[in-house]
Coordinates of C-alpha atoms in Angstrom, one line a residue:
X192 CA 149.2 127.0 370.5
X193 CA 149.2 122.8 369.7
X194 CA 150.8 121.6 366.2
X195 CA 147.9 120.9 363.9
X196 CA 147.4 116.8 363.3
X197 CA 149.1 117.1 360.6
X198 CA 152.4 118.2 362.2
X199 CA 152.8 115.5 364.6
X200 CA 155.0 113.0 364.4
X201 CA 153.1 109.3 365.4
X202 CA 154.7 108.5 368.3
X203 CA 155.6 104.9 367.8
X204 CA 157.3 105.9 365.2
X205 CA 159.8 108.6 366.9
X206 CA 160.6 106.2 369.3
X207 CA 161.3 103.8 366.5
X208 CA 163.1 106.2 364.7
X209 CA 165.0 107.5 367.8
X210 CA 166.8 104.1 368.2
X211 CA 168.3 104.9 364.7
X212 CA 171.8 106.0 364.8
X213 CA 173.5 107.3 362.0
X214 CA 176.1 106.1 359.8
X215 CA 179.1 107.9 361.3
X216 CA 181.2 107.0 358.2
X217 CA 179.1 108.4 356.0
X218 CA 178.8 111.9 358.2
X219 CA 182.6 111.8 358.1
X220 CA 182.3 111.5 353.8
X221 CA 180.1 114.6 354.3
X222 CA 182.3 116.6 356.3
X223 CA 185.4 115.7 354.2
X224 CA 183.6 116.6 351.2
X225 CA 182.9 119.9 352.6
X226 CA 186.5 120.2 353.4
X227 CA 187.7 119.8 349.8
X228 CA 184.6 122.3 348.3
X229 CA 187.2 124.7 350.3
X230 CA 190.4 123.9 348.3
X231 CA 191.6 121.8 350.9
X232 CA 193.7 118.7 350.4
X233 CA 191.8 115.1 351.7
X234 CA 192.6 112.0 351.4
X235 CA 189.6 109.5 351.6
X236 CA 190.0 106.4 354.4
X237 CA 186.5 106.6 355.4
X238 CA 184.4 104.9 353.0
X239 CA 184.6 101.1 352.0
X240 CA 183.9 101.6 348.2
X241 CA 186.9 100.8 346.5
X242 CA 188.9 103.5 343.6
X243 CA 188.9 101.0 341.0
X244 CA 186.5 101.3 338.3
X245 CA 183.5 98.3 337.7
X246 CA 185.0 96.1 335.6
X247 CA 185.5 96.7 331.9
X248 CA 183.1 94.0 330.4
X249 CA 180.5 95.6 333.3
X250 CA 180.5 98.7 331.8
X251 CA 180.5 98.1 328.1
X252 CA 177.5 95.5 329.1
X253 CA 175.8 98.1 330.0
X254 CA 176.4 100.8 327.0
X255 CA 175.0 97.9 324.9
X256 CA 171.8 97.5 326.7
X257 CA 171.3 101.3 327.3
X258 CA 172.0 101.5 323.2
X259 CA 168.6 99.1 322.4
X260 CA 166.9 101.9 323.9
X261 CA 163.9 100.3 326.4
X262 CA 165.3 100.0 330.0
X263 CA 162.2 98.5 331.9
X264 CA 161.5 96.2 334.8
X265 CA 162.5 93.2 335.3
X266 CA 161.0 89.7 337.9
X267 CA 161.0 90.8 341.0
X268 CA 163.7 87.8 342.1
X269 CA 166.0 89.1 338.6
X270 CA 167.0 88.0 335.4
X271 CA 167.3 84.3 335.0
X272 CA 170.5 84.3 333.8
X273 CA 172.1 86.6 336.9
X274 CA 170.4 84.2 339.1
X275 CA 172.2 80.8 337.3
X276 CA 175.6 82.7 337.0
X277 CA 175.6 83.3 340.7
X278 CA 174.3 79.7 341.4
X279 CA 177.0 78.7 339.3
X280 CA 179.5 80.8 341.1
X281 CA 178.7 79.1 344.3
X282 CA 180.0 75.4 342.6
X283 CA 183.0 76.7 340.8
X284 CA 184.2 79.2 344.3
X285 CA 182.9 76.5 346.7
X286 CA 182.0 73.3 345.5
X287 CA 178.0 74.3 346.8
X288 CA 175.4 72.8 344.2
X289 CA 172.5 75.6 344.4
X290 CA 169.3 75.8 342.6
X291 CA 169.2 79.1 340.8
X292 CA 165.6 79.4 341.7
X293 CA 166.8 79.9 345.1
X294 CA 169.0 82.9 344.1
X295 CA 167.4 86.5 344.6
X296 CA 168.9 89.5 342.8
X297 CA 168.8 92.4 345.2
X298 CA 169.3 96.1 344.8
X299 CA 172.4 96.2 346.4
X300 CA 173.1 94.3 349.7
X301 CA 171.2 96.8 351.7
X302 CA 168.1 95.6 350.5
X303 CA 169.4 92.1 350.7
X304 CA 169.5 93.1 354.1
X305 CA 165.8 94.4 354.4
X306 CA 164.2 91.1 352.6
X307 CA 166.0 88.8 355.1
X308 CA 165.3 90.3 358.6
X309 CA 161.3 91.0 357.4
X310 CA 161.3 87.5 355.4
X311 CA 162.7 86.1 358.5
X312 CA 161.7 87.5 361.9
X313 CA 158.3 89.3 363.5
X314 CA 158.8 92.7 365.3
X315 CA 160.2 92.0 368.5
X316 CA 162.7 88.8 368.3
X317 CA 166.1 89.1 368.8
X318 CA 169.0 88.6 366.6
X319 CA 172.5 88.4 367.9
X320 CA 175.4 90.2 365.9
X321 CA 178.5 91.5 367.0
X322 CA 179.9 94.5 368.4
X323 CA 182.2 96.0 366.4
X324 CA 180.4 95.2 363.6
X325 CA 178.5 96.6 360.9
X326 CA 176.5 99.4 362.1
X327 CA 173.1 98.9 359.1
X328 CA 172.8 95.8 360.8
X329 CA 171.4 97.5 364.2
X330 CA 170.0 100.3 362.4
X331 CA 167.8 98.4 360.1
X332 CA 166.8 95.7 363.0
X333 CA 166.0 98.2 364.8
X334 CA 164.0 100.6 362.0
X335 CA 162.6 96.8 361.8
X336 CA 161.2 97.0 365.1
X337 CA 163.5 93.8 365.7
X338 CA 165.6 93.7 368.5
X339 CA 169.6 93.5 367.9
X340 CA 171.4 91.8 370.6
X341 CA 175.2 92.5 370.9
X342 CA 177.8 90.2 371.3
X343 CA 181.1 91.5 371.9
X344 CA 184.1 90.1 370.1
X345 CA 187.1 89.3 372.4
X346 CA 190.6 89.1 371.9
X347 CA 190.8 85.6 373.7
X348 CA 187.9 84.1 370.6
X349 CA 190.0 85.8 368.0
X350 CA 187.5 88.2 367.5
X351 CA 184.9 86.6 366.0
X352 CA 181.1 85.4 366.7
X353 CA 181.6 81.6 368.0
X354 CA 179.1 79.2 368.8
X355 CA 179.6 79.4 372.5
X356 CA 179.3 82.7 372.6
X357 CA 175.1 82.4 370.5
X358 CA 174.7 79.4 373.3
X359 CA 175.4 81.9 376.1
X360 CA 173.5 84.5 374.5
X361 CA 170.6 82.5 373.9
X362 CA 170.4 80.8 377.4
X363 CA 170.2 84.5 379.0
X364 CA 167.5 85.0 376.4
X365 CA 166.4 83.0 373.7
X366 CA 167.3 84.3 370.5
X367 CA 165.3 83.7 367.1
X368 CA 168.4 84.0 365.2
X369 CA 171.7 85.0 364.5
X370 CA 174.1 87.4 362.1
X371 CA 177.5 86.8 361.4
X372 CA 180.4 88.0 358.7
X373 CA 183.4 86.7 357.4
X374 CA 185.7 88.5 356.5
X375 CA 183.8 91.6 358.6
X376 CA 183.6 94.8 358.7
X377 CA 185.4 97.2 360.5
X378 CA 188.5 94.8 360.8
X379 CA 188.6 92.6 358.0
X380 CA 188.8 89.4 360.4
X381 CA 187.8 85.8 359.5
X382 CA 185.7 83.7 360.6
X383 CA 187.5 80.1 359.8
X384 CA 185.7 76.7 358.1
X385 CA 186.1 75.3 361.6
X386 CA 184.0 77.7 363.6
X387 CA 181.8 78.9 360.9
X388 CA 180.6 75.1 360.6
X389 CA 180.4 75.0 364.5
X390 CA 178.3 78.5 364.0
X391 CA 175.7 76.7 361.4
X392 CA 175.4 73.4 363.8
X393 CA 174.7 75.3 366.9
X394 CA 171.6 77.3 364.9
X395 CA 170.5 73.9 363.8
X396 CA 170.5 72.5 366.9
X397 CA 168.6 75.9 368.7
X398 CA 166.5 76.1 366.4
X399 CA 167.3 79.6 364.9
X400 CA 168.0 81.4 361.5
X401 CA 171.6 81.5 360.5
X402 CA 172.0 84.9 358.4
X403 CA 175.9 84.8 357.0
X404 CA 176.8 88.4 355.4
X405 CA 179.7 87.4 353.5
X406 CA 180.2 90.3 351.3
X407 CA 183.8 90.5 351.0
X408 CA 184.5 86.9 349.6
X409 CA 186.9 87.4 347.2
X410 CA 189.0 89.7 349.1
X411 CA 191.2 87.5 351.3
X412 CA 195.0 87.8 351.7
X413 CA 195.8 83.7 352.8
X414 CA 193.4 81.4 353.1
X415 CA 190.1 81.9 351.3
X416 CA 186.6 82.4 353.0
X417 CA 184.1 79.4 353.0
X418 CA 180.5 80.2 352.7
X419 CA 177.9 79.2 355.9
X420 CA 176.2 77.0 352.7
X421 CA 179.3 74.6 352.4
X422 CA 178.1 73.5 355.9
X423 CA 174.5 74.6 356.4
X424 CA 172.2 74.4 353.1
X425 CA 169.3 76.5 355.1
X426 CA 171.7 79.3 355.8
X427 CA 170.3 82.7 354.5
X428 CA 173.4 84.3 352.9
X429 CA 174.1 87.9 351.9
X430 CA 176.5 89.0 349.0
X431 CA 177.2 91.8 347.0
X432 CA 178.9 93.2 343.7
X433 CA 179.9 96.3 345.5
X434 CA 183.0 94.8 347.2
X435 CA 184.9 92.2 345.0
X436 CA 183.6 93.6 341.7
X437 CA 183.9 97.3 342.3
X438 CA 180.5 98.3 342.0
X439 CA 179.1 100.1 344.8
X440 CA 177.0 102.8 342.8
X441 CA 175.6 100.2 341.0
X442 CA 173.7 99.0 343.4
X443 CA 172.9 95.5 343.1
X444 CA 173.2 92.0 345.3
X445 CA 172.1 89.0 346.0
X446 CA 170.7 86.7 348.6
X447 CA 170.4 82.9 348.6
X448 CA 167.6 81.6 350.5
X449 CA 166.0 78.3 351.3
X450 CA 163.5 76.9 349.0
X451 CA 160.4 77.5 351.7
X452 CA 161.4 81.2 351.4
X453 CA 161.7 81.5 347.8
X454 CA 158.0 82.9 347.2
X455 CA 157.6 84.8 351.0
X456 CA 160.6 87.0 349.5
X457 CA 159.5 87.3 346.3
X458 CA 156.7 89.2 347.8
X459 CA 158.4 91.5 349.5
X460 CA 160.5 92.2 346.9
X461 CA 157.6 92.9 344.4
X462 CA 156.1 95.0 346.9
X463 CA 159.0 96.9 348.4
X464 CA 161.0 97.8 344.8
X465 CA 159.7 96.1 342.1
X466 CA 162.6 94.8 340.5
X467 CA 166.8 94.8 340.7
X468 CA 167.9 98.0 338.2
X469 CA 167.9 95.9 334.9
X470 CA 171.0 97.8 333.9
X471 CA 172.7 96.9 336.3
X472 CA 172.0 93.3 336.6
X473 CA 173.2 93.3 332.7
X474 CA 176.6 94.7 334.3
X475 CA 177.0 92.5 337.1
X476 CA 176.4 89.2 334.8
X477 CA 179.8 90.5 332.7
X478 CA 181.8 91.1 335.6
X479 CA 181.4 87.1 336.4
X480 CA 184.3 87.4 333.4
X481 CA 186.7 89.8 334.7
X482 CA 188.6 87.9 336.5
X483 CA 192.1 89.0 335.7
X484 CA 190.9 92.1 335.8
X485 CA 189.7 92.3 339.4
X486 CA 192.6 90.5 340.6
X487 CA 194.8 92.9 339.6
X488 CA 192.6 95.2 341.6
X489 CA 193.3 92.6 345.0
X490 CA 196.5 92.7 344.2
X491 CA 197.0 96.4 344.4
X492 CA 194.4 96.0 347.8
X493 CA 197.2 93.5 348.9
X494 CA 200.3 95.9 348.8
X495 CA 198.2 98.5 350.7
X496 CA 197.9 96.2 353.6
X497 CA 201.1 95.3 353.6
X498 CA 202.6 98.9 353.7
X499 CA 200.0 99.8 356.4
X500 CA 201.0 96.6 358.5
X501 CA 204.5 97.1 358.7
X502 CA 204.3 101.3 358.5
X503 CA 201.3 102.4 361.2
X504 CA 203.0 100.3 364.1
X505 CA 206.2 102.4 363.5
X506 CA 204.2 105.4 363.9
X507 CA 201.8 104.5 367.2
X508 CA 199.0 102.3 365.9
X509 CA 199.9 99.1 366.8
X510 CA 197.0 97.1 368.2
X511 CA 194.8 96.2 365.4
X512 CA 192.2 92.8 364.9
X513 CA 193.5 90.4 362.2
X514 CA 193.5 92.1 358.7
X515 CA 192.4 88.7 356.7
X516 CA 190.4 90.2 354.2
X517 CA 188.3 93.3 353.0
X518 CA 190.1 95.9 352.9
X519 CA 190.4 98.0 355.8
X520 CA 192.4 98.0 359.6
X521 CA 190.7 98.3 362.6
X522 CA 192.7 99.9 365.5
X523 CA 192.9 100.5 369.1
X524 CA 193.9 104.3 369.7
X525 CA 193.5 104.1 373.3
X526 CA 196.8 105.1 374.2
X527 CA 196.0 108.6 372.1
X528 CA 192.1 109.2 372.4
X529 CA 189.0 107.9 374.5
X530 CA 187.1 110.0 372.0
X531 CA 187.1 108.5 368.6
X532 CA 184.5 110.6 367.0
X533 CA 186.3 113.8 368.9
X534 CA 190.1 112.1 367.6
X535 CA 188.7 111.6 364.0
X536 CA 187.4 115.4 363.4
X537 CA 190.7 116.3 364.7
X538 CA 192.5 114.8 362.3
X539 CA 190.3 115.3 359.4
X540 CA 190.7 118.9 360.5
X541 CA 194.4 119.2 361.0
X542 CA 196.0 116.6 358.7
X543 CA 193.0 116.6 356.4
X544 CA 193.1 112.3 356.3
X545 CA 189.1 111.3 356.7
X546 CA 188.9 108.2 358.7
X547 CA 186.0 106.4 360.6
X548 CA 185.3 106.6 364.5
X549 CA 185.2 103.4 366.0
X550 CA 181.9 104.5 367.7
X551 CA 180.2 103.5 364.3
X552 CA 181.1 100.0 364.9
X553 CA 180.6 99.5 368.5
X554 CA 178.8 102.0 371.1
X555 CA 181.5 101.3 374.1
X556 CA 184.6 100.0 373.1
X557 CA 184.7 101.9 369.5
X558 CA 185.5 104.9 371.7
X559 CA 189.1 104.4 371.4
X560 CA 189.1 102.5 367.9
X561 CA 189.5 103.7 364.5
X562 CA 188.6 102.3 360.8
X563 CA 191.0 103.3 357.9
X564 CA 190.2 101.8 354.7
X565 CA 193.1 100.5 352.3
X566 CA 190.6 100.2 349.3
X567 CA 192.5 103.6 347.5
X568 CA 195.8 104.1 346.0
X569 CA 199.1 103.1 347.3
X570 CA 199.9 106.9 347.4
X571 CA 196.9 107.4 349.5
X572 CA 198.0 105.2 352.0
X573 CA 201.9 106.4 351.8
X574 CA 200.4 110.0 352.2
X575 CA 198.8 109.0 355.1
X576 CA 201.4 107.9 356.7
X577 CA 203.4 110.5 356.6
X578 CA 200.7 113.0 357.4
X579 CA 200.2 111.1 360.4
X580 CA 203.5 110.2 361.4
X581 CA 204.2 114.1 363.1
X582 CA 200.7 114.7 364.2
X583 CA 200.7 111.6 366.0
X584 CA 203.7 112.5 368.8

C-alpha cells in the first residue's frame, strides 16, 4: 500500500529539512527539565538567558501600556521612538551617527537573523561563519537553502574570524558574504577594533556582505566591543535585548541596515510577522534607562567568571578560549571525553549539572568541548564546582 498525496513529504523539502540539526542546548534544557519534574536537584549551565529579571522600568513600561487596554500592531520596521533610541544608542556607546530610519525593530534576534540572510543572499551562495560558533546560524542558512561555509577558529589567530582567513576562503570558492561575532558564542571571545576593521575592509574590497552579530555588547570584562559600523557604514548588524538587558522571553531585536535595504526588509518583515510585539517594544525603550540597574547585573556576571577562571582549572578544565565577554566558558575536555554529547548526559545524569555539548557549536572539534554558562547565581556556579570536583577524577 502507497501513502496517499497527502502524506508525502515534498522532497525538496526533506532534504532541506534534513540538513537541519537541532539545537543541542536546547535538548539538554529539555532533558534537565525532565530531570527536575522527578524531584531531582539541577543546576542550569546550559542555556544563555540570564537569572536576572528585565529591568524594572521594562516591566512597569509594560503594566502601563497593557493598563490602556488596546495592544495592536505596530509598523512593520517598529515604533519610531525604539528605532531613534537605538540610533541614539549607537552615538552615545560608539560615537556611530545613524539615521533611525535605518534601524529595524525585530522580534527577537532570531528573526533579525531571518530578514538579513533572505534580505541579503539568493538560495545557493555561500556565507562563511565559524566553527565553533553559533549553531542558528547554519541551521537557518541552511533552512534558507543558503550554503554555510565553515571556517574554523585556531588557536594560533586567537580564535577569531580574520580577514585572511574570508581571503583564503573566498579564493577556494568565492563567497557572497560573511558572518562574524564579537564577543561570540560558545566562548565569549573578542574580536578586537584592529581585526574587526581589517574584517569590514576585506568585504569591501571582495565585494561581499559583512553581517556582524554582536549581541553581547555590553557584556565585556576589559576592553569594550566596537561595532563593524564604527568602521564599515554598509555593515548589516544584529543586536538584541535578550543579552545585556535581560530579556530573552521578550522577544525583541534589532537590525541596522543600509539605506538601499531599508524598504527590501521592510517587506519581508510585513510579510513574514507583521509587526515587533508592541508590548514589548514599550519595554525595551525603558530599559535604555536602567543603566545602574543592569550593571549591577554585569557585575554579578563578572564575579562568576572570575570564580570559574581560577576554580575549574584546579579541578581538570583548564584549556578554555578567551572569556572576554558574554557570559559563558568554552572548554576543551579532551583529556576526559571524545564524546561531548555522551560526557554531557553523563553528568546531567550523575551530578545533575546541565551543561552544553560542544557538538552544538562545531560538528568535529566540539566533540571534546563543553559550554557552561556563568549567566546564574554565584551559588550556582560554586555548586558546580563542587559537584564536579569528585566526579571529575
Amino acid at each position: 500500500m502507497t501513502k496517499s498525496t497527502a502524506d508525502q513529504t515534498p522532497p525538496l523539502v526533506a532534504r532541506r529539512m534534513d540538513r537541519v540539526s537541532s539545537f543541542l542546548a536546547m535538548d539538554v534544557l529539555s532533558a534537565a527539565a525532565a530531570k527536575e519534574r522527578r524531584g531531582d536537584s539541577v543546576i542550569h549551565m546550559e542555556v544563555g538567558q540570564p537569572s536576572a529579571s528585565a529591568p524594572r522600568a521594562a516591566r512597569e513600561a509594560a503594566k502601563a501600556a497593557l493598563d490602556l487596554g488596546r495592544i495592536g500592531y505596530t509598523e512593520a520596521l517598529g515604533i519610531a521612538a525604539l528605532r531613534e533610541r537605538i540610533a541614539r544608542h549607537y552615538r552615545d556607546a560608539y560615537g556611530v551617527s545613524l539615521a533611525p530610519e535605518r534601524v529595524v525593530v525585530t522580534t527577537g534576534s532570531s528573526a533579525g537573523f531571518v530578514l538579513a540572510f533572505l534580505s541579503l543572499f539568493d538560495a545557493g551562495q555561500r556565507v562563511a561563519i565559524t566553527a565553533p560558533g553559533y549553531p542558528a546560524y547554519r541551521n537557518i542558512l541552511e533552512a534558507l537553502g543558503i550554503e554555510p561555509v565553515v571556517i574554523p577558529l585556531t588557536r594560533a589567530d586567537g580564535w577569531i574570524m580574520t580577514a585572511k582567513a574570508v581571503e583564503r576562503a573566498h579564493a577556494e570558492k568565492p563567497l557572497h558574504g560573511i558572518l562574524a561575532m564579537s564577543p561570540a558564542n560558545p566562548s565569549g571571545t573578542m574580536i578586537g577594533s584592529k581585526a574587526l576593521g581589517e574584517l569590514g575592509a576585506t568585504c569591501r574590497r571582495l565585494g561581499l556582505w559583512f553581517v556582524s552579530d554582536e549581541i553581547y555588547h555590553g557584556l565585556t570584562y576589559g576592553e569594550a566591543a566596537t561595532s563593524a559600523l564604527a568602521s564599515d557604514d554598509d555593515a548589516v548588524v544584529i543586536n538584541s535585548f535578550s543579552k545585556y538587558y535581560c530579556m530573552t522571553g521578550w522577544r525583541i531585536g534589532w537590525i541596522v541596515v543600509p539605506e538601499r535595504l531599508v524598504r527590501p526588509v521592510e517587506r519581508l518583515a510585513q510579510n513574514l510577522y507583521i509587526s515587533p510585539p508592541y508590548l514589548s517594544q514599550v519595554a525595551a525603550l525603558a530599559a535604555f534607562d536602567a543603566t545602574e540597574e543592569l550593571e549591577a547585573v554585569k557585575a554579578a556576571y563578572a564575579r562568576n567568571r572570575t570564580y570559574l577562571l581560577e576554580e575549574l582549572p584546579r579541578i581538570g578544565i583548564a584549556d578554555m578560549h578567551p572569556v572576554d565577554g558574554a557570559f559563558y566558558i568554552y572548554a576543551d575536555i579532551a583529556r576526559y571525553t571524545n564524546d561531548s554529547i555522551g560526557f554531557c548526559k553523563r553528568m546531567l545524569e550523575e551530578t545533575g549539572v546541565a551543561a552544553t555539548p560542544g557538538l552544538d557549536f562545531d560538528p568535529i572539534e566540539g566533540s571534546h568541548y563543553l559550554r557552561l554558562s556563568f549567566a546564574g547565581s554565584e551559588n550556582d556556579c560554586r555548586e558546580t564546582v563542587e559537584r564536579l570536583r569528585g566526579w571529575l577524577r
